[in-house]
PDB file of C-alpha atoms and ligand atoms in Angstrom:
ATOM      1  CA  MET A   1      93.521  18.842  52.410  1.00 91.00           C
ATOM      2  CA  LYS A   2      91.527  17.888  55.257  1.00 94.00           C
ATOM      3  CA  ILE A   3      89.417  15.355  56.324  1.00 95.00           C
ATOM      4  CA  GLU A   4      86.499  14.123  59.042  1.00 96.00           C
ATOM      5  CA  VAL A   5      85.156  11.553  58.999  1.00 96.00           C
ATOM      6  CA  LEU A   6      81.461  11.532  59.935  1.00 96.00           C
ATOM      7  CA  GLU A   7      80.598   7.797  59.533  1.00 95.00           C
ATOM      8  CA  SER A   8      82.306   5.268  59.258  1.00 95.00           C
ATOM      9  CA  THR A   9      80.343   1.666  59.531  1.00 95.00           C
ATOM     10  CA  GLU A  10      81.042  -1.948  57.412  1.00 93.00           C
ATOM     11  CA  ASN A  11      80.281  -0.587  53.991  1.00 95.00           C
ATOM     12  CA  LYS A  12      79.389   3.441  53.905  1.00 96.00           C
ATOM     13  CA  LEU A  13      82.093   5.543  54.989  1.00 96.00           C
ATOM     14  CA  LYS A  14      81.125   9.614  55.406  1.00 96.00           C
ATOM     15  CA  MET A  15      82.640  12.403  56.047  1.00 96.00           C
ATOM     16  CA  ILE A  16      83.554  15.931  55.235  1.00 97.00           C
ATOM     17  CA  VAL A  17      86.909  16.637  52.630  1.00 96.00           C
ATOM     18  CA  SER A  18      88.091  20.555  51.727  1.00 96.00           C
ATOM     19  CA  ASP A  19      90.685  22.459  50.730  1.00 95.00           C
ATOM     20  CA  VAL A  20      90.065  19.961  47.936  1.00 94.00           C
ATOM     21  CA  ASN A  21      89.004  20.744  43.771  1.00 90.00           C
ATOM     22  CA  TYR A  22      86.299  18.765  41.720  1.00 89.00           C
ATOM     23  CA  ALA A  23      88.578  17.873  39.648  1.00 92.00           C
ATOM     24  CA  PHE A  24      90.563  15.601  42.538  1.00 92.00           C
ATOM     25  CA  LEU A  25      87.680  14.732  44.113  1.00 94.00           C
ATOM     26  CA  ASN A  26      85.722  13.620  40.610  1.00 95.00           C
ATOM     27  CA  SER A  27      89.229  11.383  39.834  1.00 95.00           C
ATOM     28  CA  VAL A  28      88.835   9.254  43.305  1.00 95.00           C
ATOM     29  CA  ARG A  29      85.263   8.602  42.557  1.00 96.00           C
ATOM     30  CA  ARG A  30      85.685   7.410  39.171  1.00 96.00           C
ATOM     31  CA  THR A  31      88.525   5.205  40.174  1.00 97.00           C
ATOM     32  CA  SER A  32      87.320   4.087  43.306  1.00 97.00           C
ATOM     33  CA  MET A  33      83.702   2.653  41.440  1.00 97.00           C
ATOM     34  CA  VAL A  34      85.710   1.567  38.840  1.00 97.00           C
ATOM     35  CA  GLU A  35      89.049   0.596  39.270  1.00 97.00           C
ATOM     36  CA  VAL A  36      89.247  -1.427  42.074  1.00 98.00           C
ATOM     37  CA  ASN A  37      88.946  -4.859  41.381  1.00 97.00           C
ATOM     38  CA  THR A  38      86.108  -7.483  42.557  1.00 98.00           C
ATOM     39  CA  MET A  39      85.206 -10.711  43.025  1.00 98.00           C
ATOM     40  CA  ALA A  40      82.155 -11.660  40.464  1.00 98.00           C
ATOM     41  CA  ILE A  41      81.176 -14.630  38.461  1.00 98.00           C
ATOM     42  CA  GLU A  42      82.419 -14.748  35.047  1.00 97.00           C
ATOM     43  CA  ASP A  43      81.628 -18.173  33.226  1.00 97.00           C
ATOM     44  CA  VAL A  44      78.888 -20.523  34.096  1.00 98.00           C
ATOM     45  CA  GLU A  45      78.062 -23.753  32.941  1.00 98.00           C
ATOM     46  CA  PHE A  46      74.417 -25.279  32.784  1.00 98.00           C
ATOM     47  CA  PHE A  47      73.991 -29.178  33.519  1.00 98.00           C
ATOM     48  CA  LYS A  48      70.779 -28.372  34.680  1.00 97.00           C
ATOM     49  CA  ASN A  49      67.582 -25.434  34.094  1.00 98.00           C
ATOM     50  CA  THR A  50      63.883 -26.356  34.042  1.00 98.00           C
ATOM     51  CA  SER A  51      63.286 -23.300  35.574  1.00 97.00           C
ATOM     52  CA  VAL A  52      60.955 -20.229  34.305  1.00 97.00           C
ATOM     53  CA  LEU A  53      64.342 -18.648  33.756  1.00 97.00           C
ATOM     54  CA  TYR A  54      66.359 -18.593  30.902  1.00 97.00           C
ATOM     55  CA  ASP A  55      70.661 -19.535  30.834  1.00 97.00           C
ATOM     56  CA  GLU A  56      72.056 -16.004  30.202  1.00 97.00           C
ATOM     57  CA  VAL A  57      69.083 -15.060  31.972  1.00 97.00           C
ATOM     58  CA  LEU A  58      69.618 -16.634  35.182  1.00 98.00           C
ATOM     59  CA  ALA A  59      73.686 -16.021  34.120  1.00 98.00           C
ATOM     60  CA  LEU A  60      73.397 -12.971  34.445  1.00 97.00           C
ATOM     61  CA  ARG A  61      71.429 -13.286  38.096  1.00 97.00           C
ATOM     62  CA  LEU A  62      74.011 -15.397  38.821  1.00 98.00           C
ATOM     63  CA  GLY A  63      77.453 -12.394  37.735  1.00 98.00           C
ATOM     64  CA  LEU A  64      74.983  -9.632  39.491  1.00 97.00           C
ATOM     65  CA  ILE A  65      75.345 -11.346  43.293  1.00 98.00           C
ATOM     66  CA  PRO A  66      78.579  -9.123  44.947  1.00 98.00           C
ATOM     67  CA  LEU A  67      81.056 -11.641  46.731  1.00 98.00           C
ATOM     68  CA  LYS A  68      82.989 -10.886  49.427  1.00 98.00           C
ATOM     69  CA  THR A  69      86.770 -10.465  47.927  1.00 97.00           C
ATOM     70  CA  ASP A  70      90.245 -11.248  48.966  1.00 94.00           C
ATOM     71  CA  LEU A  71      92.556  -8.641  47.021  1.00 95.00           C
ATOM     72  CA  LYS A  72      95.518 -10.610  48.879  1.00 94.00           C
ATOM     73  CA  THR A  73      95.097 -13.520  47.615  1.00 94.00           C
ATOM     74  CA  TYR A  74      93.626 -13.110  43.836  1.00 96.00           C
ATOM     75  CA  LYS A  75      95.194 -12.206  41.111  1.00 96.00           C
ATOM     76  CA  VAL A  76      93.762 -11.779  38.002  1.00 95.00           C
ATOM     77  CA  ARG A  77      93.496 -13.771  35.884  1.00 93.00           C
ATOM     78  CA  SER A  78      94.551 -12.108  32.227  1.00 91.00           C
ATOM     79  CA  SER A  79      97.990 -11.781  34.748  1.00 92.00           C
ATOM     80  CA  CYS A  80      98.365 -14.541  37.231  1.00 95.00           C
ATOM     81  CA  PHE A  81     101.313 -17.268  35.869  1.00 93.00           C
ATOM     82  CA  CYS A  82      98.497 -19.413  35.104  1.00 94.00           C
ATOM     83  CA  LYS A  83      98.284 -17.525  31.915  1.00 91.00           C
ATOM     84  CA  GLY A  84      95.101 -17.186  31.882  1.00 91.00           C
ATOM     85  CA  LYS A  85      93.877 -20.508  31.675  1.00 93.00           C
ATOM     86  CA  GLY A  86      92.027 -20.533  34.698  1.00 93.00           C
ATOM     87  CA  CYS A  87      94.187 -21.531  38.627  1.00 95.00           C
ATOM     88  CA  ASN A  88      93.035 -21.931  42.291  1.00 94.00           C
ATOM     89  CA  SER A  89      94.869 -17.814  41.759  1.00 95.00           C
ATOM     90  CA  CYS A  90      92.788 -16.392  39.896  1.00 97.00           C
ATOM     91  CA  GLN A  91      89.622 -18.218  40.603  1.00 97.00           C
ATOM     92  CA  VAL A  92      86.969 -19.280  42.162  1.00 97.00           C
ATOM     93  CA  THR A  93      84.593 -21.518  42.091  1.00 98.00           C
ATOM     94  CA  PHE A  94      81.017 -22.563  42.326  1.00 98.00           C
ATOM     95  CA  SER A  95      77.969 -25.490  42.671  1.00 98.00           C
ATOM     96  CA  LEU A  96      74.554 -25.292  42.707  1.00 98.00           C
ATOM     97  CA  GLU A  97      71.601 -27.906  43.106  1.00 98.00           C
ATOM     98  CA  ALA A  98      68.107 -27.100  43.508  1.00 98.00           C
ATOM     99  CA  THR A  99      65.735 -29.035  43.014  1.00 97.00           C
ATOM    100  CA  GLY A 100      61.909 -27.062  43.894  1.00 91.00           C
ATOM    101  CA  PRO A 101      59.378 -26.184  45.388  1.00 97.00           C
ATOM    102  CA  CYS A 102      61.641 -23.564  46.505  1.00 98.00           C
ATOM    103  CA  ILE A 103      63.148 -19.934  45.697  1.00 98.00           C
ATOM    104  CA  VAL A 104      67.084 -20.724  45.422  1.00 98.00           C
ATOM    105  CA  THR A 105      68.931 -17.740  46.704  1.00 98.00           C
ATOM    106  CA  ALA A 106      72.659 -16.726  46.621  1.00 98.00           C
ATOM    107  CA  GLY A 107      73.683 -18.215  50.224  1.00 97.00           C
ATOM    108  CA  ASP A 108      71.963 -21.929  48.307  1.00 98.00           C
ATOM    109  CA  LEU A 109      76.165 -21.221  45.621  1.00 98.00           C
ATOM    110  CA  LYS A 110      78.933 -23.911  47.513  1.00 98.00           C
ATOM    111  CA  SER A 111      82.649 -21.987  47.010  1.00 98.00           C
ATOM    112  CA  SER A 112      85.415 -23.855  47.162  1.00 97.00           C
ATOM    113  CA  ASP A 113      86.828 -20.844  49.147  1.00 96.00           C
ATOM    114  CA  PRO A 114      84.713 -20.316  51.926  1.00 96.00           C
ATOM    115  CA  LYS A 115      86.559 -16.200  51.998  1.00 96.00           C
ATOM    116  CA  VAL A 116      85.049 -15.606  49.217  1.00 97.00           C
ATOM    117  CA  VAL A 117      80.510 -16.130  49.285  1.00 98.00           C
ATOM    118  CA  PRO A 118      77.818 -14.074  48.549  1.00 98.00           C
ATOM    119  CA  VAL A 119      77.996 -10.477  50.429  1.00 98.00           C
ATOM    120  CA  TYR A 120      73.978 -11.396  50.984  1.00 97.00           C
ATOM    121  CA  PRO A 121      73.655 -15.011  50.939  1.00 98.00           C
ATOM    122  CA  ASP A 122      69.106 -14.241  50.840  1.00 98.00           C
ATOM    123  CA  MET A 123      69.039 -12.259  48.090  1.00 97.00           C
ATOM    124  CA  PRO A 124      66.808 -14.586  45.613  1.00 97.00           C
ATOM    125  CA  LEU A 125      68.386 -16.480  42.403  1.00 97.00           C
ATOM    126  CA  VAL A 126      65.092 -18.171  40.793  1.00 98.00           C
ATOM    127  CA  LYS A 127      61.953 -19.619  41.985  1.00 98.00           C
ATOM    128  CA  LEU A 128      61.919 -22.875  41.210  1.00 98.00           C
ATOM    129  CA  ALA A 129      58.171 -24.586  40.421  1.00 98.00           C
ATOM    130  CA  SER A 130      58.088 -28.712  41.988  1.00 97.00           C
ATOM    131  CA  GLY A 131      59.689 -31.107  40.420  1.00 96.00           C
ATOM    132  CA  GLN A 132      61.688 -27.762  38.052  1.00 98.00           C
ATOM    133  CA  GLU A 133      66.033 -28.221  38.790  1.00 98.00           C
ATOM    134  CA  VAL A 134      68.880 -26.122  38.337  1.00 98.00           C
ATOM    135  CA  LYS A 135      72.387 -27.914  38.802  1.00 98.00           C
ATOM    136  CA  LEU A 136      75.403 -25.709  37.768  1.00 98.00           C
ATOM    137  CA  ARG A 137      78.656 -24.568  38.580  1.00 98.00           C
ATOM    138  CA  ALA A 138      79.882 -21.274  38.271  1.00 98.00           C
ATOM    139  CA  VAL A 139      83.739 -19.171  38.116  1.00 98.00           C
ATOM    140  CA  ALA A 140      84.506 -15.863  39.590  1.00 98.00           C
ATOM    141  CA  ILE A 141      87.029 -14.136  38.685  1.00 98.00           C
ATOM    142  CA  LEU A 142      88.675 -10.187  39.449  1.00 98.00           C
ATOM    143  CA  GLY A 143      87.607  -7.644  37.256  1.00 97.00           C
ATOM    144  CA  LYS A 144      87.090  -3.892  37.360  1.00 97.00           C
ATOM    145  CA  GLY A 145      83.453  -1.797  37.211  1.00 97.00           C
ATOM    146  CA  VAL A 146      85.189  -0.581  33.908  1.00 96.00           C
ATOM    147  CA  GLU A 147      84.981  -4.337  32.288  1.00 96.00           C
ATOM    148  CA  HIS A 148      81.617  -4.789  33.392  1.00 97.00           C
ATOM    149  CA  THR A 149      79.583  -3.146  36.730  1.00 96.00           C
ATOM    150  CA  LYS A 150      78.771  -6.275  38.278  1.00 97.00           C
ATOM    151  CA  TRP A 151      82.577  -5.762  39.046  1.00 98.00           C
ATOM    152  CA  SER A 152      81.793  -1.751  40.507  1.00 98.00           C
ATOM    153  CA  THR A 153      82.695  -1.578  43.762  1.00 98.00           C
ATOM    154  CA  GLY A 154      79.876   0.587  45.191  1.00 97.00           C
ATOM    155  CA  LEU A 155      78.825   4.013  44.916  1.00 97.00           C
ATOM    156  CA  PHE A 156      80.787   7.430  45.354  1.00 96.00           C
ATOM    157  CA  THR A 157      78.475  10.395  45.719  1.00 95.00           C
ATOM    158  CA  TYR A 158      79.414  14.511  46.903  1.00 95.00           C
ATOM    159  CA  GLN A 159      77.436  17.687  47.388  1.00 95.00           C
ATOM    160  CA  HIS A 160      78.737  20.515  47.873  1.00 96.00           C
ATOM    161  CA  TYR A 161      78.897  21.488  51.987  1.00 97.00           C
ATOM    162  CA  PRO A 162      76.241  23.735  52.267  1.00 97.00           C
ATOM    163  CA  GLU A 163      76.273  27.667  53.331  1.00 96.00           C
ATOM    164  CA  ILE A 164      73.236  29.079  55.229  1.00 96.00           C
ATOM    165  CA  ASN A 165      72.125  32.725  55.678  1.00 95.00           C
ATOM    166  CA  LEU A 166      68.608  33.205  57.359  1.00 94.00           C
ATOM    167  CA  ASN A 167      67.130  36.515  57.433  1.00 91.00           C
ATOM    168  CA  SER A 168      65.105  35.600  60.357  1.00 88.00           C
ATOM    169  CA  SER A 169      63.300  39.731  60.183  1.00 89.00           C
ATOM    170  CA  LYS A 170      62.015  38.521  56.509  1.00 90.00           C
ATOM    171  CA  ILE A 171      59.730  35.680  58.046  1.00 89.00           C
ATOM    172  CA  GLU A 172      56.577  35.952  58.434  1.00 89.00           C
ATOM    173  CA  ASN A 173      55.543  32.130  60.152  1.00 90.00           C
ATOM    174  CA  ALA A 174      58.422  30.244  61.353  1.00 91.00           C
ATOM    175  CA  GLU A 175      56.934  27.185  61.847  1.00 93.00           C
ATOM    176  CA  GLN A 176      55.248  27.149  57.994  1.00 93.00           C
ATOM    177  CA  PHE A 177      59.454  27.686  57.237  1.00 94.00           C
ATOM    178  CA  VAL A 178      60.768  25.084  59.426  1.00 95.00           C
ATOM    179  CA  ASN A 179      58.401  22.361  57.823  1.00 95.00           C
ATOM    180  CA  ALA A 180      59.084  23.611  53.990  1.00 95.00           C
ATOM    181  CA  CYS A 181      62.150  21.748  54.461  1.00 96.00           C
ATOM    182  CA  PRO A 182      62.133  17.813  53.627  1.00 96.00           C
ATOM    183  CA  ARG A 183      65.029  17.541  54.700  1.00 95.00           C
ATOM    184  CA  LYS A 184      64.228  19.016  58.408  1.00 95.00           C
ATOM    185  CA  VAL A 185      67.592  21.155  58.365  1.00 96.00           C
ATOM    186  CA  PHE A 186      65.437  24.095  60.500  1.00 95.00           C
ATOM    187  CA  SER A 187      63.635  23.398  63.854  1.00 94.00           C
ATOM    188  CA  LEU A 188      62.631  26.495  66.287  1.00 92.00           C
ATOM    189  CA  GLU A 189      63.657  27.656  68.789  1.00 90.00           C
ATOM    190  CA  GLY A 190      61.046  29.438  70.780  1.00 86.00           C
ATOM    191  CA  LYS A 191      59.657  31.110  67.790  1.00 85.00           C
ATOM    192  CA  LYS A 192      62.543  31.758  66.553  1.00 90.00           C
ATOM    193  CA  VAL A 193      64.143  29.481  63.221  1.00 93.00           C
ATOM    194  CA  LYS A 194      67.513  28.293  63.632  1.00 93.00           C
ATOM    195  CA  VAL A 195      69.154  25.390  61.166  1.00 94.00           C
ATOM    196  CA  ASN A 196      69.535  22.454  63.002  1.00 93.00           C
ATOM    197  CA  ASP A 197      71.205  20.095  60.743  1.00 94.00           C
ATOM    198  CA  ILE A 198      73.006  21.462  58.614  1.00 95.00           C
ATOM    199  CA  LEU A 199      73.956  18.127  56.734  1.00 95.00           C
ATOM    200  CA  LYS A 200      71.185  16.874  56.418  1.00 95.00           C
ATOM    201  CA  CYS A 201      70.484  19.920  53.571  1.00 96.00           C
ATOM    202  CA  ASN A 202      70.261  19.006  49.896  1.00 94.00           C
ATOM    203  CA  MET A 203      70.737  22.099  48.468  1.00 95.00           C
ATOM    204  CA  CYS A 204      67.262  21.385  46.803  1.00 95.00           C
ATOM    205  CA  LYS A 205      66.634  25.234  47.707  1.00 94.00           C
ATOM    206  CA  TYR A 206      63.085  24.526  47.574  1.00 95.00           C
ATOM    207  CA  CYS A 207      63.621  27.119  50.414  1.00 95.00           C
ATOM    208  CA  GLU A 208      65.310  29.203  48.708  1.00 94.00           C
ATOM    209  CA  GLU A 209      61.970  29.177  46.152  1.00 94.00           C
ATOM    210  CA  LEU A 210      58.832  29.839  49.175  1.00 93.00           C
ATOM    211  CA  PHE A 211      60.830  32.178  51.330  1.00 91.00           C
ATOM    212  CA  GLU A 212      62.724  34.500  48.818  1.00 87.00           C
ATOM    213  CA  ASP A 213      64.379  37.252  50.769  1.00 89.00           C
ATOM    214  CA  ALA A 214      64.743  34.739  54.309  1.00 93.00           C
ATOM    215  CA  VAL A 215      66.596  31.970  53.121  1.00 95.00           C
ATOM    216  CA  THR A 216      70.051  31.181  50.700  1.00 95.00           C
ATOM    217  CA  ILE A 217      71.301  29.094  49.866  1.00 96.00           C
ATOM    218  CA  LYS A 218      75.267  28.184  48.854  1.00 95.00           C
ATOM    219  CA  GLY A 219      77.758  25.716  48.479  1.00 95.00           C
ATOM    220  CA  VAL A 220      80.972  26.486  50.651  1.00 96.00           C
ATOM    221  CA  GLU A 221      84.332  26.625  47.831  1.00 92.00           C
ATOM    222  CA  ASN A 222      86.403  23.759  48.447  1.00 94.00           C
ATOM    223  CA  LYS A 223      84.165  21.806  50.692  1.00 96.00           C
ATOM    224  CA  PHE A 224      82.466  18.976  49.994  1.00 97.00           C
ATOM    225  CA  ILE A 225      80.884  16.170  52.249  1.00 96.00           C
ATOM    226  CA  VAL A 226      81.502  12.600  50.311  1.00 96.00           C
ATOM    227  CA  THR A 227      79.643   9.901  50.883  1.00 96.00           C
ATOM    228  CA  PHE A 228      81.198   5.855  49.781  1.00 96.00           C
ATOM    229  CA  GLU A 229      78.818   3.338  49.511  1.00 97.00           C
ATOM    230  CA  SER A 230      80.200  -0.577  49.099  1.00 97.00           C
ATOM    231  CA  TRP A 231      78.245  -2.823  47.616  1.00 97.00           C
ATOM    232  CA  GLY A 232      80.030  -5.256  50.425  1.00 97.00           C
ATOM    233  CA  GLN A 233      82.489  -7.122  48.561  1.00 98.00           C
ATOM    234  CA  LEU A 234      84.933  -4.440  50.294  1.00 97.00           C
ATOM    235  CA  PRO A 235      84.880  -2.498  52.994  1.00 96.00           C
ATOM    236  CA  PRO A 236      85.243   1.585  51.680  1.00 95.00           C
ATOM    237  CA  LYS A 237      88.494   2.142  52.953  1.00 93.00           C
ATOM    238  CA  THR A 238      90.133  -0.721  51.578  1.00 95.00           C
ATOM    239  CA  ILE A 239      88.122   0.617  48.105  1.00 96.00           C
ATOM    240  CA  ILE A 240      89.740   4.390  48.484  1.00 94.00           C
ATOM    241  CA  LEU A 241      93.104   2.937  48.999  1.00 95.00           C
ATOM    242  CA  GLU A 242      92.852   0.988  46.000  1.00 96.00           C
ATOM    243  CA  ALA A 243      91.940   3.791  43.826  1.00 96.00           C
ATOM    244  CA  LEU A 244      95.023   6.112  45.257  1.00 95.00           C
ATOM    245  CA  LYS A 245      97.355   3.110  44.845  1.00 96.00           C
ATOM    246  CA  VAL A 246      95.424   3.017  40.762  1.00 96.00           C
ATOM    247  CA  LEU A 247      96.123   6.285  40.745  1.00 95.00           C
ATOM    248  CA  ASN A 248      99.472   6.794  41.888  1.00 95.00           C
ATOM    249  CA  LYS A 249     100.552   3.838  39.429  1.00 95.00           C
ATOM    250  CA  LYS A 250      98.403   6.273  36.250  1.00 93.00           C
ATOM    251  CA  LEU A 251     100.816   9.094  38.061  1.00 93.00           C
ATOM    252  CA  ASP A 252     103.429   7.599  37.792  1.00 94.00           C
ATOM    253  CA  LEU A 253     103.454   7.071  33.577  1.00 94.00           C
ATOM    254  CA  VAL A 254     102.937  10.778  33.091  1.00 94.00           C
ATOM    255  CA  LEU A 255     105.848  11.366  35.155  1.00 94.00           C
ATOM    256  CA  GLU A 256     107.946   8.888  32.923  1.00 93.00           C
ATOM    257  CA  ALA A 257     106.308   9.950  29.675  1.00 94.00           C
ATOM    258  CA  ILE A 258     107.420  13.412  30.503  1.00 93.00           C
ATOM    259  CA  GLU A 259     111.260  12.417  31.996  1.00 86.00           C
TER     260      GLU A 259
HETATM  261  S1  SF4 B 301      67.941  23.958  50.270  1.00 63.14           S
HETATM  262 FE1  SF4 B 301      66.534  22.159  50.582  1.00 63.14          FE
HETATM  263  S2  SF4 B 301      67.017  20.934  52.090  1.00 63.14           S
HETATM  264 FE2  SF4 B 301      67.836  22.753  51.958  1.00 63.14          FE
HETATM  265  S3  SF4 B 301      67.247  23.294  53.678  1.00 63.14           S
HETATM  266 FE3  SF4 B 301      66.218  24.064  52.084  1.00 63.14          FE
HETATM  267  S4  SF4 B 301      64.357  23.251  51.503  1.00 63.14           S
HETATM  268 FE4  SF4 B 301      65.840  22.378  52.700  1.00 63.14          FE
HETATM  269 ZN1   ZN B 302      95.914 -18.277  37.371  1.00 63.14          ZN
END
């Protein structure tokens, strides 16, 4: 397998992966998205809520806030030595107190651990009119996206690496041809069409439909453009490494079973 990293930022990893098949890539995709632990709010205790949102709706919004996750410090609650009762090793507590008029945001949550805080503090939670109040306590725990989407890590997508074959002799109007592609894959070199940025091609085949004999688009076998965008709880590299550990454990189980 060959991997060429095209882009690596805090929340995004884009790469070209060659010599792999769909099955392998799809296993990594599914495991990365829903089988790696992240922190999310699970329990909410309301002391006061006179906002326009019902307790359940506000609790759901709280659950969907991506939280910076520390996998080294925290254990999954059900396998913690507290036996699922909840302790400092398996949960983080948040408190929220606000009186309107104001817009309550994720950043208003006060965390018991400064390392576990909302990724996007400006996320609005509820708008309070004058005199309306919210007072609550929330508990965040580790979980997986397979249990609830609030624990999902991000979005992992892949597509075939495109192969574009141009037949210049069949292109009557080069400018029209270049402008037809919505992703601006082609450009003009004098009066000739050239492929400007093949990575932008999403293989929609629109150009092929319009200019049948002038271009053919197909995917290169076993070569893919892979993009992983994290919701921000963990860096993409950590998520993929954790996913590979999960896959390895599963394969060990298969080995054990057949040995
Ligand atoms: S397949 Fe779609 S994106 Fe790719 S070159 Fe053709 S029109 Fe552009
Ligand atoms: Zn515990």
